[in-house]
Structures are given as structure tokens and as C-alpha cells.
XYZ file of C-alpha atoms in Angstrom:
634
model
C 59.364 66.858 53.248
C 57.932 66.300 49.767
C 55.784 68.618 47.972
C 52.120 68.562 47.046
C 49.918 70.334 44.531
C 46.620 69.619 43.533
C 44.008 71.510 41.165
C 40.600 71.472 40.276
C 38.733 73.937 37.489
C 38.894 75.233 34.013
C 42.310 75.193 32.832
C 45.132 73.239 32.031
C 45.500 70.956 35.261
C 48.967 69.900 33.688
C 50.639 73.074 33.167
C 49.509 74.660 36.507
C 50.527 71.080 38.766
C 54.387 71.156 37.109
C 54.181 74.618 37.424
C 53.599 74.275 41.411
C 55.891 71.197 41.589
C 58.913 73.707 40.524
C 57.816 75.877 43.240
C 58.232 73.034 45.366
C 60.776 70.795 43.756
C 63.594 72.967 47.214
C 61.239 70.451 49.371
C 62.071 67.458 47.480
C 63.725 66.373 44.148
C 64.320 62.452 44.284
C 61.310 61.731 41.663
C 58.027 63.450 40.889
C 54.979 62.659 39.259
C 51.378 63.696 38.460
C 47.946 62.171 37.929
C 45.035 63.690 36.293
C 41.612 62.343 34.802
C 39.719 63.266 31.961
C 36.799 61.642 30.476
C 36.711 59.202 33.669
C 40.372 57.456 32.943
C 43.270 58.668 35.631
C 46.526 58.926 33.588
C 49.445 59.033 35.867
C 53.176 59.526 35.065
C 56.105 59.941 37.177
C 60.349 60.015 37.149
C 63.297 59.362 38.967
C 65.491 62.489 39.348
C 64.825 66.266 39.363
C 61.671 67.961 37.491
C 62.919 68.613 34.232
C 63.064 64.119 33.663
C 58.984 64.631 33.992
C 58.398 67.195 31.985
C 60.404 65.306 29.288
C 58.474 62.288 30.045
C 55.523 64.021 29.957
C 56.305 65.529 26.226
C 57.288 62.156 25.059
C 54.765 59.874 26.180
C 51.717 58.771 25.060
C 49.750 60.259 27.688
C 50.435 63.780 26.448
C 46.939 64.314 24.882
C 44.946 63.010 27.856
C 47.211 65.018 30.169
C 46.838 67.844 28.043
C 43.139 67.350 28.228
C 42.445 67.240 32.171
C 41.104 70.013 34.183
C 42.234 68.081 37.749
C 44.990 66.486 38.826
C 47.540 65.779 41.864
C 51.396 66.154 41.478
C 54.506 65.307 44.105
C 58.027 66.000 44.175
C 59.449 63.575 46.886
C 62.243 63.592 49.106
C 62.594 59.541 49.894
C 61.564 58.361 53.343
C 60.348 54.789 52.581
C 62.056 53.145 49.719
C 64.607 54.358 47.741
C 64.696 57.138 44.988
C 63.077 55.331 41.844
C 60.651 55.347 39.274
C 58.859 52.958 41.252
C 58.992 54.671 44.668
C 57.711 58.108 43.145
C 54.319 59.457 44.041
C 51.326 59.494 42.827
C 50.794 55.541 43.923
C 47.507 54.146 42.912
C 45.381 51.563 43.676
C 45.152 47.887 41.664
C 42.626 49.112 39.639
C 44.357 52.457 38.339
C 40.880 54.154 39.562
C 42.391 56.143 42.375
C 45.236 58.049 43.284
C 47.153 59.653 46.014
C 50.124 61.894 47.166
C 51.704 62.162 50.118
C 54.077 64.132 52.479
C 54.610 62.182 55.508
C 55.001 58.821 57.502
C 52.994 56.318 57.748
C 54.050 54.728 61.250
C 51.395 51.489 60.971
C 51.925 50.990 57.146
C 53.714 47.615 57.956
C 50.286 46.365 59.393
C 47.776 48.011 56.883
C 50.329 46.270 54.026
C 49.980 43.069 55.421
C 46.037 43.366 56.458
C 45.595 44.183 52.464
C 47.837 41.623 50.586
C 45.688 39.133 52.600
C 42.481 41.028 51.204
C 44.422 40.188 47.374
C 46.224 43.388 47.591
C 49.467 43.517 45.255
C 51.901 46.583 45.964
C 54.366 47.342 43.702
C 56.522 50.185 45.639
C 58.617 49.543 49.006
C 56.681 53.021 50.363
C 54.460 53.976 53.065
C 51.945 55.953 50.705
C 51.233 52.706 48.401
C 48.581 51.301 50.972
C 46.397 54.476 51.069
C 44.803 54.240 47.571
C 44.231 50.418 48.559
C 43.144 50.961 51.933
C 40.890 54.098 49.777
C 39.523 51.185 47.532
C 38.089 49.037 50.326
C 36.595 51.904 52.378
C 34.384 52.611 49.060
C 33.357 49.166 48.833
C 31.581 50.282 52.661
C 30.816 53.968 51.697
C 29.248 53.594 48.247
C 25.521 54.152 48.915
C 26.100 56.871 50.952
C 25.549 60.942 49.850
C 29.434 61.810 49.710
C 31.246 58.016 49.280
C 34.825 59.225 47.881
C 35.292 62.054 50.466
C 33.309 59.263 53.593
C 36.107 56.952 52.106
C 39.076 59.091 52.865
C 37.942 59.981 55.991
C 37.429 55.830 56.758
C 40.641 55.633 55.579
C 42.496 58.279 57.204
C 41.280 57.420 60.231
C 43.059 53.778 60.428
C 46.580 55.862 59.510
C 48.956 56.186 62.046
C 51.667 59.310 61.784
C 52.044 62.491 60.699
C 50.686 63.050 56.911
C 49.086 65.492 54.295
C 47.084 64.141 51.102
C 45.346 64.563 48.143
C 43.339 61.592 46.447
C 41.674 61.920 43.210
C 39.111 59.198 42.033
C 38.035 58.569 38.248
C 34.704 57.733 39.372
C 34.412 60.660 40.856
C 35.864 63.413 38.341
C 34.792 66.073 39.925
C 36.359 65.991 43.496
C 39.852 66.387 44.927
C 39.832 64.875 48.537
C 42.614 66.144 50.899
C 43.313 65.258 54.767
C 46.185 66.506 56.774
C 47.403 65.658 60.154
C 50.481 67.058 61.679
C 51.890 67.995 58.120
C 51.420 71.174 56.323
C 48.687 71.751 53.185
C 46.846 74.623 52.368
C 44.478 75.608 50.318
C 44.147 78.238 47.542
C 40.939 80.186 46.115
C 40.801 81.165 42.490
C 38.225 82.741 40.298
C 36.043 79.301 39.759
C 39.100 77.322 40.235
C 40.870 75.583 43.321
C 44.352 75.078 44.569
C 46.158 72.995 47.203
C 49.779 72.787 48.099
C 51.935 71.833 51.161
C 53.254 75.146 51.096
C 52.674 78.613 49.870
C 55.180 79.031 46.770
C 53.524 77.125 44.997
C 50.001 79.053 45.034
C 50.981 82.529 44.876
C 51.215 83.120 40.823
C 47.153 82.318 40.848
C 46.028 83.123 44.179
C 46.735 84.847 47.861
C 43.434 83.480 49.156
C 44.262 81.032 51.119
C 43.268 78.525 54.078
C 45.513 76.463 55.856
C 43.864 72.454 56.995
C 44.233 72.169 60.728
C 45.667 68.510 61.850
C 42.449 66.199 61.730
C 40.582 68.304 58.628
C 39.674 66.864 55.491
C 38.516 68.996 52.902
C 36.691 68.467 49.526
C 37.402 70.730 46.511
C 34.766 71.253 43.445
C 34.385 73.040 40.759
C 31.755 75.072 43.083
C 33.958 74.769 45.981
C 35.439 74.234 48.887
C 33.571 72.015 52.115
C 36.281 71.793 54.853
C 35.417 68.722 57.734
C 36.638 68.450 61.134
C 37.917 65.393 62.470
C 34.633 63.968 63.744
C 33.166 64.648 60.362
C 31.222 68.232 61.025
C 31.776 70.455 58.082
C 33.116 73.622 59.938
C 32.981 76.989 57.940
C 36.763 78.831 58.071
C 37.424 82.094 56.250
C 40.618 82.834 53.968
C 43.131 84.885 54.744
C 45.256 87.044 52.094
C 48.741 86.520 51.643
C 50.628 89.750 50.732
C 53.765 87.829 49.090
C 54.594 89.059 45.276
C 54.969 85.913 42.811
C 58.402 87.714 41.915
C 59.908 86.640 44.954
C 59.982 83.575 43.589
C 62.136 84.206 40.718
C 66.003 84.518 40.441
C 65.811 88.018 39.449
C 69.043 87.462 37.343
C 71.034 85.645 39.863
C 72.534 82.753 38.893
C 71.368 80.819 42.259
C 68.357 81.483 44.823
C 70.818 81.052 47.193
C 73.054 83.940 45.945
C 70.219 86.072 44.935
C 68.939 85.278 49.043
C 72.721 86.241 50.270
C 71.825 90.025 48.685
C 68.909 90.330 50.447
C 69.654 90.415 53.688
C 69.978 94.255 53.901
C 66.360 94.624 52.926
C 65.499 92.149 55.254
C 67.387 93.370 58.327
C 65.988 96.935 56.896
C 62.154 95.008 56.981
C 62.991 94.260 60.858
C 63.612 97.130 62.016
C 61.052 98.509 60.413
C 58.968 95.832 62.177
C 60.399 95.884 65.408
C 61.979 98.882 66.319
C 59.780 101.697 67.965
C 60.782 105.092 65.738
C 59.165 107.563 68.905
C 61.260 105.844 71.560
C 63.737 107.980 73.388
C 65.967 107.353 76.811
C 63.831 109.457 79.679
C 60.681 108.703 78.453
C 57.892 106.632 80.622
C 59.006 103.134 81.544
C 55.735 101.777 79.788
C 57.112 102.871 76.060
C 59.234 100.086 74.905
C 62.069 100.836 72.250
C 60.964 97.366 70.883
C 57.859 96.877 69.128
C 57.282 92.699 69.002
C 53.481 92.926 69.899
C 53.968 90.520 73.024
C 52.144 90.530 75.982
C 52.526 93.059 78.230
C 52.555 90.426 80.907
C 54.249 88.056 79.238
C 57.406 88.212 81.313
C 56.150 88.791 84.663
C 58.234 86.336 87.078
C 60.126 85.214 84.050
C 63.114 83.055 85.770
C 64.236 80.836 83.141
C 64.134 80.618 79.310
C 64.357 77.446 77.080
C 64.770 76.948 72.938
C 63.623 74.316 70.531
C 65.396 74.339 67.431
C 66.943 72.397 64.763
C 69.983 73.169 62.339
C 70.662 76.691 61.246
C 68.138 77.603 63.795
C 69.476 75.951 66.360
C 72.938 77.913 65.583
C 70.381 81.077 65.705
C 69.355 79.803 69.175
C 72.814 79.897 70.396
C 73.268 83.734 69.367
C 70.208 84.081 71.133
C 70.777 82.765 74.503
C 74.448 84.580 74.704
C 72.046 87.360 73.955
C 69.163 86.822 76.387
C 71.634 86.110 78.935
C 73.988 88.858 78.573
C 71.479 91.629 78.116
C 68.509 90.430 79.787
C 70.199 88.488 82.213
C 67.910 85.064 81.802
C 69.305 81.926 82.454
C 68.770 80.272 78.792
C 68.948 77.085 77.574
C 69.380 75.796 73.926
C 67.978 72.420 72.857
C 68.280 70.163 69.986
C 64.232 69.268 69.268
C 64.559 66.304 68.614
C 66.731 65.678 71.172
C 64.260 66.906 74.194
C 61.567 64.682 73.114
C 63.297 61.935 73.917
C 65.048 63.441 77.419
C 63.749 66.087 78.485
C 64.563 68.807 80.750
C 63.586 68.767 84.239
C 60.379 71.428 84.898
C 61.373 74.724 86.269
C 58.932 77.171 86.989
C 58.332 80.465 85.109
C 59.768 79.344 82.107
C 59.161 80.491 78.197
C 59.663 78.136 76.016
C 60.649 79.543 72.319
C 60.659 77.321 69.363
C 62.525 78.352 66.641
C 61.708 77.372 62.904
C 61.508 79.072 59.782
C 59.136 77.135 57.766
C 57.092 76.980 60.907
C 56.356 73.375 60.339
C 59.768 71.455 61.471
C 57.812 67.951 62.654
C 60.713 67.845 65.566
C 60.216 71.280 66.838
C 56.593 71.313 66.785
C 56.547 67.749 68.652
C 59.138 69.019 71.746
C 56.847 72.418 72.057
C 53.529 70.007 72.174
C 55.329 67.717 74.511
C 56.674 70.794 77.060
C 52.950 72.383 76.940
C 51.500 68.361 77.587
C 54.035 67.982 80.911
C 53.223 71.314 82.239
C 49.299 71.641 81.606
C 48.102 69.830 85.104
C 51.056 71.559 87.294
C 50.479 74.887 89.302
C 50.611 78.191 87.623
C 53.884 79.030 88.214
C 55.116 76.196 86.063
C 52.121 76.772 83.489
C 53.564 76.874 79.448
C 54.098 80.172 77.471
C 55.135 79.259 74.170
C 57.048 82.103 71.738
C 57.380 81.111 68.326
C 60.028 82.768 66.256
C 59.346 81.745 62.663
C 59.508 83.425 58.998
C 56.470 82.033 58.504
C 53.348 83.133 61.261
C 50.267 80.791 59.063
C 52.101 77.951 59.806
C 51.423 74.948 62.349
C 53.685 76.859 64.890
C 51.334 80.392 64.715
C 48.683 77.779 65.598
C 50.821 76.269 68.934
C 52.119 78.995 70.663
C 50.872 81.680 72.468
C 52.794 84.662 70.354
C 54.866 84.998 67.753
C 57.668 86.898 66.411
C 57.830 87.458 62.772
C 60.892 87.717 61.421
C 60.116 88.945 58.268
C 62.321 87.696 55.729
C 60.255 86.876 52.735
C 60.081 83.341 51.157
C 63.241 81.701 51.002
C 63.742 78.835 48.377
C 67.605 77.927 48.480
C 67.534 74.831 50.685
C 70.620 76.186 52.869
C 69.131 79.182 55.019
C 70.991 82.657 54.300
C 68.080 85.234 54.713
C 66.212 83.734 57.135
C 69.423 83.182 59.756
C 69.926 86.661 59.507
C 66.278 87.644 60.381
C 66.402 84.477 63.618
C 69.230 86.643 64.721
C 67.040 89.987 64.381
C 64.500 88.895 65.873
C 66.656 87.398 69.168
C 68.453 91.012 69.259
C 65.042 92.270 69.505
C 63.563 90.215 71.624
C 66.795 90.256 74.146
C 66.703 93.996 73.897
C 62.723 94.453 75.026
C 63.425 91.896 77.687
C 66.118 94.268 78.856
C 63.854 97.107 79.092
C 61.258 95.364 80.924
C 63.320 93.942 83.567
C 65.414 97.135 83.780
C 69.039 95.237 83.172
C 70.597 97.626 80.561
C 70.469 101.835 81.173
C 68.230 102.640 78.528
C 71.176 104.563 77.150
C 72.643 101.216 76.495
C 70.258 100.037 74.603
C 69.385 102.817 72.151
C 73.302 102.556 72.025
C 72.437 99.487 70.456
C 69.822 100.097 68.714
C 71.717 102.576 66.931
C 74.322 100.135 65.622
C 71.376 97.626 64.339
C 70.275 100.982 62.255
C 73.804 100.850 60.532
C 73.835 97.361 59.634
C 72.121 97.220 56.278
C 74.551 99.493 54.693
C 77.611 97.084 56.080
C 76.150 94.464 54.929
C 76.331 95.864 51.717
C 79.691 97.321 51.869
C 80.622 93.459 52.528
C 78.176 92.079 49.250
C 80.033 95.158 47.645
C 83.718 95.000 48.417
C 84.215 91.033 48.959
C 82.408 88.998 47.105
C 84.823 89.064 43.428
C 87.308 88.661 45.749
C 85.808 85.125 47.796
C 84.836 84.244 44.229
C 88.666 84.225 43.447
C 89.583 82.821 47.261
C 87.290 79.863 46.324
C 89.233 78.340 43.011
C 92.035 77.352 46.250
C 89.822 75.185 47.821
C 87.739 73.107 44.964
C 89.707 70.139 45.829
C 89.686 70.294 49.238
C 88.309 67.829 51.901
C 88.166 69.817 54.988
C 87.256 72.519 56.778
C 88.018 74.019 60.402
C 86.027 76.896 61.271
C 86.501 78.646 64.922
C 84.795 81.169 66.907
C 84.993 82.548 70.594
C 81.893 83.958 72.745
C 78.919 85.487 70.318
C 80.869 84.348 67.015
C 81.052 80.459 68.084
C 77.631 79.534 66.878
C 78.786 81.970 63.514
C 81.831 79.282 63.214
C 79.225 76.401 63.641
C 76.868 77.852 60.681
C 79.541 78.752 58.604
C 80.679 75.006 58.434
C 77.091 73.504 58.445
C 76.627 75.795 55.228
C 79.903 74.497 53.929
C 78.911 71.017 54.402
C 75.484 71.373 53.163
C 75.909 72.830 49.429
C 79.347 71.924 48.566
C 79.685 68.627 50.536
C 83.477 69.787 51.788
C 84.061 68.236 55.614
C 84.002 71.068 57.575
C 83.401 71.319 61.876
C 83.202 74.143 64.171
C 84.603 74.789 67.016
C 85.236 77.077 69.980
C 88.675 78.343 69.157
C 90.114 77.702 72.753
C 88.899 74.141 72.610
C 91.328 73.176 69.398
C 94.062 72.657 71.042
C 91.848 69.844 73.857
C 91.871 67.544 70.615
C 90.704 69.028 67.136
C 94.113 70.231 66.618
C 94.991 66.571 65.706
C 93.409 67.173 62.595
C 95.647 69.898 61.292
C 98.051 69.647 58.303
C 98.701 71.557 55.294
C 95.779 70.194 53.479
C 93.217 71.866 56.193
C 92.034 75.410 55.804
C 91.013 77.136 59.339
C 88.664 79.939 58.926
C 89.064 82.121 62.581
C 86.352 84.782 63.205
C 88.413 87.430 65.015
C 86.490 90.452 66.083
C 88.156 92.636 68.242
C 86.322 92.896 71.761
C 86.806 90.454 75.033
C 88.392 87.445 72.926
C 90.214 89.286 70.142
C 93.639 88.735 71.364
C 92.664 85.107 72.255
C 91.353 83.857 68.991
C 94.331 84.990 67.209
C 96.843 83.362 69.927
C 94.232 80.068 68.552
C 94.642 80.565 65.338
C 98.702 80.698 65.694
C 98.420 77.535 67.490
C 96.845 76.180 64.193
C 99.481 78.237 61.690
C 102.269 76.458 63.862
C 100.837 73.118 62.279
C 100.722 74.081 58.623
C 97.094 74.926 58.328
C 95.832 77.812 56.027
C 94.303 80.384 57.947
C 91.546 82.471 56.631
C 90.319 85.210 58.916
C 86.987 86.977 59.131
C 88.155 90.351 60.818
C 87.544 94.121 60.442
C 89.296 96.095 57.204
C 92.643 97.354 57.273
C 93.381 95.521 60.969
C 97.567 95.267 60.864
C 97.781 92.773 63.574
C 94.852 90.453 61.684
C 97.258 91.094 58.557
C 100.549 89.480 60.152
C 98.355 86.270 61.539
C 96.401 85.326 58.799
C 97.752 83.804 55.400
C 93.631 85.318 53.739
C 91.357 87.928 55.187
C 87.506 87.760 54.799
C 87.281 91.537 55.741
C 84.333 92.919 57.469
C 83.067 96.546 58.893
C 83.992 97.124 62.342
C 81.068 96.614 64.524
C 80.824 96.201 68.449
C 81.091 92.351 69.601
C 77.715 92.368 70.536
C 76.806 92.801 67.015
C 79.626 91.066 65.156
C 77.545 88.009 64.019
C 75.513 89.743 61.525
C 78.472 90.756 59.742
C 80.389 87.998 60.328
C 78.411 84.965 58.740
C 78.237 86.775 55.373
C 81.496 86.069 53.975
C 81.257 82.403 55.313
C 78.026 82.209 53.416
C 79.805 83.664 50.005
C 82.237 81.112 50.374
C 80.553 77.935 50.740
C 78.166 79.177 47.955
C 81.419 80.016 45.843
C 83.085 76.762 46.684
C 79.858 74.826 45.899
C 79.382 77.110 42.789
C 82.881 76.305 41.070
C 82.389 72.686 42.124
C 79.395 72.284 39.763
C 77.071 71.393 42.523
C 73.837 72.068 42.413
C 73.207 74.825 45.252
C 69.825 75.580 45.543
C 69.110 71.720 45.755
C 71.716 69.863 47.796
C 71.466 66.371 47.658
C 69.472 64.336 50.329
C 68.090 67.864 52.018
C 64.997 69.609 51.799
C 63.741 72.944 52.836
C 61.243 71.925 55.543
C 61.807 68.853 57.928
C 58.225 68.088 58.399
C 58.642 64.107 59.095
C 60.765 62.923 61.954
């Protein structure tokens, strides 16, 4: 989960690497570091804590000149695996000689053994991480590669071929000023194509102010990058010859655009991207009546795909996982699919018995979640050998269709919400959920279980949700602002839900939790009273979702189970609702919307208020502490 750059060409290497680290500093902010050469001499210097402690460094030291002076260079921001968050610890690592260096994102599983096969070569280490024994292990492969055409880049691919895990890297040798080696295997790093100038980053962000050429490695690659270019090399050593693709992401997207927080500034732009999904997925020319082979839903899938579909299964992790939920009360409501919702990296480790005609959907928005990707290549592993009927089809559902998962699955559903760089997910929950209305609603069509009046009924409401959404980001959000000063001090949260909104009650404390590092648990608000309602006092807010529909009247009957113990209710209910009014001691009000679609409305007051909270609390909320945007390491 720790962020690489690397650069090679004609400008400032130092200016453009910190300038890609603070693109990446939301997938890791422990330490960072960089290493460049210049006239043959690697200069390397890293620091504990956020960014801004490197740059400072960097201004005060006495490497400034030579820094100044490089043209290539490697940087990391790190998110701590092995060995704790110090000076130390931070990437790059070199070797004993302070010829070569490396960055990593990753595990090393056999770095125990390598450690111990070096020190009794005269190897001395001086971190507790994984990454220290690649530069060393590096060092020794040259030693067997250095009459050869190409030793540094035959070196890395010696070495990377005794390493054991999941890893991206980029190596830089001073004896060999002109080359940035990289290798990648099950971790993301992609490369970037400038004007006589090269790029490489573990994710996107950090290459779009200089380039949207770019090339994602494929597990197994190593690539070379020149000042004349790029050779890319398959795992057995072939150079293969791969084409760019263009990325059509603005660098402003990147920016706060005023707001104080990505996070906030992510919050108010969920209209435009629940307005970019429909534009995406909705078919404008559909009407009920028409021929049963036009499709109100425009996802691009197969037109096969669900033939005998009897069973569905999920992947996910986290807020996607809570996405997941929505979905399969969704998939099994309208489509009627039996559905099933599991923790990734859970199912690895038990999986599911094998029923036939299944899709498998794995849900991540970066794309590269190491857990999610490993139960999806585990479920298409167990099936390959059995009889069609139990044969994979993988569905991805990611904001991100480059990524490892566009490479695994069969299809993919773009959900379109732009790049999001607050660590807690706002934006791209929202689009998950699109995407599973949208998905639920074509799987409806096909198998003929709603009238088709039905669904353009509901297709209709979707059109009317980026103007409530806005009415809420309009109307509420001074108001939560105020609402949050009550609860700075607080230790814990209970958030309930019935139905659709339960999963909303379990994101809307996971966001709590995450940014403003309040206590908070969800639960199904008939379940409180089975043992959670121990917990209640005066000193613990309850935040109910009550939407009126099938469990209106029985989520408030909850929630005066909890007033009857003290607690401070807080309810997320529709404007101007008298019976809502006499229940709750706070209203988070909402437009009224149909049940069905209640949990896009729903979750954005919860997600004003934990940023709020977190906000007046001084945290920092873009950059929680011990989380990171993408889990790409188990």
C-alpha cells in the first residue's frame, strides 16, 4: 500500500518525484524518501512522518545541490508492513555499498531466508523490513551478470526471480546512470510516456500532470526505462512490444478546488457522478413496449452472459463490501438471484461450496485490493477443470477498468466516479451502489422479473437523484457542521438500519471510525435489543435511518427502545415527517425517495458527519492514521 514514483530524462528528477509522492502520499504517509544519481554518486534521503518532514530535509541538507542536480531518481511514501514507522524503516533501502537502490510496495513472504542466506555472504542490514534484502540480493546477482549485454536489468530479473510475494519495484544503479529497472508481480505500477522523458508510479495520480500515455506492467514484467525508452520483458525474459493507452483524467481532479478537505470536496461530487452513471448506463431510447432485445440498461455485458444464471456471489472488502450488501438486497429483490456477499479475504481461506451457474463479482475501487483479486483467482482456479455448467464468469465492478481486476475478469462495470484521493470512500460508494442498481435492473429485464413499467418506474427516480443529493449538500450541511460541536468528545457511536438501509448504518459507522477515530458499530435495528442495547447510556448517540416503506414503523418502535435508555437519537428521515419529529431528539433530514432507493440519499448526511466530527477534532481527514487508499498487500 505504499507509493512509488520513478523518473528518468531532462528535468529536475527531484521536483517531479516529491511532486508524484504528494499524489501518492493517500497510499501511505508513515515515512518517505527519494534517491537520485548524478555524476555516478546515488544520494538518498528519507523521513519519518508525512511529506512535508522530506521536503524540509531535503532543503536543509547537504544533499540539496546533488539532488538538485539529478535527472533520475526513485521516491516512496510507505505505509509500514515490516518494521515500524522510522527513519530507518523508510524506503529507498540500499545496498552496503550505497551503489544501488530500491523501492518497494509489497511483501516479501521469503525475506526471512534471503536475510539470513546474505548476512552469511557478509551482508549487514540496517532496517527490520522486507525491501532491505533486494538491493543486496541486486548486488550479488551483478557479481554473476556483469559481462553480459544488459547486467543491471539481467540482475533484477536474477533477483526477482528468488522473491517470494506480491511486489512492485524500481531499482536505480550508479553504475548504471542511465537506467531505471522496474518489476512487478501481483502489485500495481505503471508506466508513463513523456516527450523524451519517462515516468513510473504505482498508480495513476501521480502521472497525470506530465503524461496520459500510459502502460500498465502485467505480474511477471520487468521493464527498463532510458532516456531513449522504454523495453518491457516478460517473465521468461522475451522483450514483448505493448502499446499505451490514453488516460482521459484532467490533472485538476487532483486538486482541492477550494475545499478545505478531498474528502469534503469528494462528498460534493457525487451528483456529477451519479449524473456520469446514468449517462453511462442508462439507455436514453428505451421505452416500456418496445422489443425484448432493447435493454433500458446499457453496461456493455454479454448478451449471454446470464443465460442459466442460478446463483450470484461477491468479493469485496470494506466500504465495498457494505456496497455488496446493497447489492445483493438488490439483485435479489429485483432480479430474483439468490446472492451471496463475502468478505475476500475471508473466502480464501473457506470457501464456498461450488454451485453451478454462478457469477462471481468482485468489487474494488482501486481495482487492485491484493484480497479481492486473490479470492476471484482462487474461485476461477477451483472451477477451471469442472463441467461447463460450473465454469467461472467473473464481473468486475471497479472505478478503475486499467487495473489488475480489468485484466481478471471477463467484463467490467465502470462506475465512473473519477479519481478519488480522501482515504475514506465517499464518491466511489455512491457510484458501487449505481452501478449494482444498474446491474440489478438489466438483470431484471433479461430474466423478465419486474413489468418493464416497474423498472422505468425506477429508472425514473435514479434520474431525480442528483438534484436531491444536492438539496441535501444544500440544506444540511451548516446545520451537521453545528450538530457535530455535540459530539467532539464523544466515544461512541450506534448506528441502525432495517432492510436496504442496514449496510447504510454499517458504512456510516465504518466512516465514523475511520477519519475521526469515535467507536461507532452498526447494526440491524431489530437486533439491538438481542444484546447491543447493553451498551446504551446517556453518553451514546444512536443514529436510526428511518425511511418510510416496509420497516418505517419498526425502526422507530427500535429507536424508542434505545430513547427509553437515555441514548441521543439522531434520525436520518424525510423533511418535515411529524411522527420522525416526536421520536427523535436531532433529524438528519433527507428528500423523500422510494425504499428501494433510500440508500443513496441516506449515507450522505452520515458521511457529513463523520467528516464534521473528524474536522472539528483536528484530525487529519484525508489521511487517517494506519489506512491507505488501496489494500494491495494481504
Amino acid at each position: 500500500m505504499c507509493g512509488i514514483v520513478a523518473y528518468i530524462g531532462t528535468q529536475t528528477a527531484t521536483d517531479i518525484l516529491i511532486s508524484g509522492l504528494e499524489k501518492l502520499e493517500y497510499r501511505g504517509y508513515d515515512s518517505a524518501g527519494i534517491a537520485t544519481i548524478a555524476e555516478n554518486q546515488l544520494s538518498c534521503i528519507r523521513a519519518k512522518g508525512k511529506l512535508h518532514n522530506l521536503r524540509s530535509k531535503i532543503e536543509h541538507s547537504s544533499l540539496e545541490s546533488s539532488l538538485q542536480q539529478a535527472q533520475m531518481g526513485i521516491g516512496h511514501t510507505r505505509w509500514a508492513t515490516h518494521g515500524k514507522p522510522e527513519e530507518h524503516n523508510a524506503h529507498p533501502h540500499a545496498d552496503m555499498n550505497n551503489r544501488i537502490a530500491v523501492v518497494q510496495n509489497g511483501i516479501i513472504e521469503n525475506y526471512r531466508e534471503l536475510r539470513k542466506q546474505l548476512q552469511e555472504q557478509g551482508h549487514q542490514f540496517l532496517s527490520d523490513t522486507d525491501t532491505e534484502v533486494i538491493p543486496h540480493l541486486i548486488a550479488e546477482c551483478l557479481k554473476e551478470t556483469e559481462n553480459s549485454s544488459s547486467p543491471f536489468l539481467e540482475a533484477v530479473q536474477k533477483a526477482v526471480q528468488q522473491l517470494q510475494g506480491a511486489y512492485a519495484l524500481a531499482v536505480i544503479c550508479a553504475d548504471y546512470p542511465d537506467e531505471i529497472v522496474i518489476a512487478r508481480e501481483q502489485a500495481p505500477l505503471v508506466i508513463g510516456f513523456g516527450q523524451g522523458e519517462f515516468f513510473c508510479a504505482s498508480d495513476t495520480p501521480a502521472l497525470i500532470a506530465y503524461t496520459q500515455a500510459v502502460l500498465p506492467l502485467e505480474n511477471g514484467e520487468t521493464a527498463r526505462l532510458t532516456p531513449l525508452g522504454v523495453e518491457v520483458y516478460n517473465e521468461d525474459r522475451d522483450r514483448v512490444k505493448k502499446t499505451p493507452r490514453t488516460l482521459n483524467w484532467n490533472p485538476i481532479v487532483v486538486e482541492k478546488q477550494g475545499f478545505r478537505h478531498f474528502m469534503l470536496k469528494e462528498i460534493y461530487e457525487q451528483p456529477g457522478v451519479v449524473r456520469a452513471c446514468l449517462e453511462a448506463y442508462l439507455n436514453k431510447d428505451w421505452h416500456p413496449g418496445q422489443n425484448a432485445e432493447s435493454s433500458p440498461i446499457q453496461l456493455n455485458l454479454s448478451p449471454t452472459f446470464a443465460d442459466n444464471l442460478e446463483n450470484i456471489q461477491i468479493f469485496a472488502c470494506g466500504t465495498s463490501w457494505h456496497a455488496s450488501l446493497v447489492g445483493k438486497y438488490l439483485l435479489e429483490q429485483l432480479a430474483g438471484i439468490p446472492t451471496s456477499v463475502q468478505y475476500s479475504s475471508e473466502f480464501r481461506y473457506a470457501p464456498a461450496p461450488i454451485t453451478p451457474n454462478t457469477l462471481t463479482i468482485g468489487v474494488t475501487q482501486s481495482g487492485e485490493t491484493a484480497d479481492t483479486l486473490a479470492a476471484l483467482d482462487l474461485e476461477q482456479k477451483r472451477r477451471a477443470e469442472l463441467e461447463p455448467k460450473f465454469q467461472p464468469y467473473l464481473l468486475g465492478l471497479t472505478n478503475r477498468p486499467e487495473s489488475t481486476l480489468g485484466e481478471m475478469v471477463h467484463q467490467i462495470i465502470d462506475t465512473h466516479a473519477g479519481i478519488e484521493i480522501g482515504v475514506a470512500a465517499t464518491k466511489t460508494f455512491i457510484a458501487q451502489l449505481m452501478g449494482f442498481y444498474c446491474l440489478s435492473l438489466d438483470l431484471a429485464h433479461r430474466r423478465q422479473t419486474l413489468s418493464e413499467e416497474r423498472i422505468e418506474q425506477i429508472v425514473d427516480h435514479l434520474r431525480y437523484l442528483p438534484a436531491q443529493i444536492e438539496l441535501i449538500l444544500e440544506t444540511q450541511e451548516r446545520y451537521i457542521e453545528e450538530l457535530a460541536h455535540d459530539f467532539v468528545e464523544t466515544q461512541d457511536f450506534i448506528f441502525v438500519g432495517r432492510g436496504i438501509n442496514f449496510p447504510i448504518a454499517l458504512e456510516g459507522a465504518l466512516k465514523l471510525k475511520e477519519i475521526s477515530y469515535i467507536h461507532a458499530e452498526g447494526y440491524p435495528a431489530g437486533e439491538m435489543k438481542h444484546g447491543p442495547i447493553a451498551l446504551l447510556d446517556s453518553k451514546v448517540p444512536v443514529i436510526s435511518i428511518a425511511m418510510p416503506g416496509t420497516v418505517y414503523e419498526k425502526v422507530l418502535s427500535n429507536a424508542q427502545e434505545a430513547k427509553a435508555r437515555d441514548a441521543r437519537l439522531i434520525g436520518v428521515t424525510v423533511m418535515n415527517d411529524e411522527q420522525a419529529g416526536e421520536t427523535f431528539d436531532n433529524l438528519l433530514p433527507v428528500p423523500e425517495v422510494e425504499e428501494l432507493i433510500s440508500p443513496l440519499v441516506t449515507v450522505i448526511p452520515l458521511q457529513l458527519l463523520a467528516y464534521h466530527i473528524a474536522a472539528r477534532r483536528g484530525l487529519d481527514v484525508d489521511q487517517p492514521r494506519n489506512l491507505a487508499k488501496s489494500v494491495t498487500v494481504e
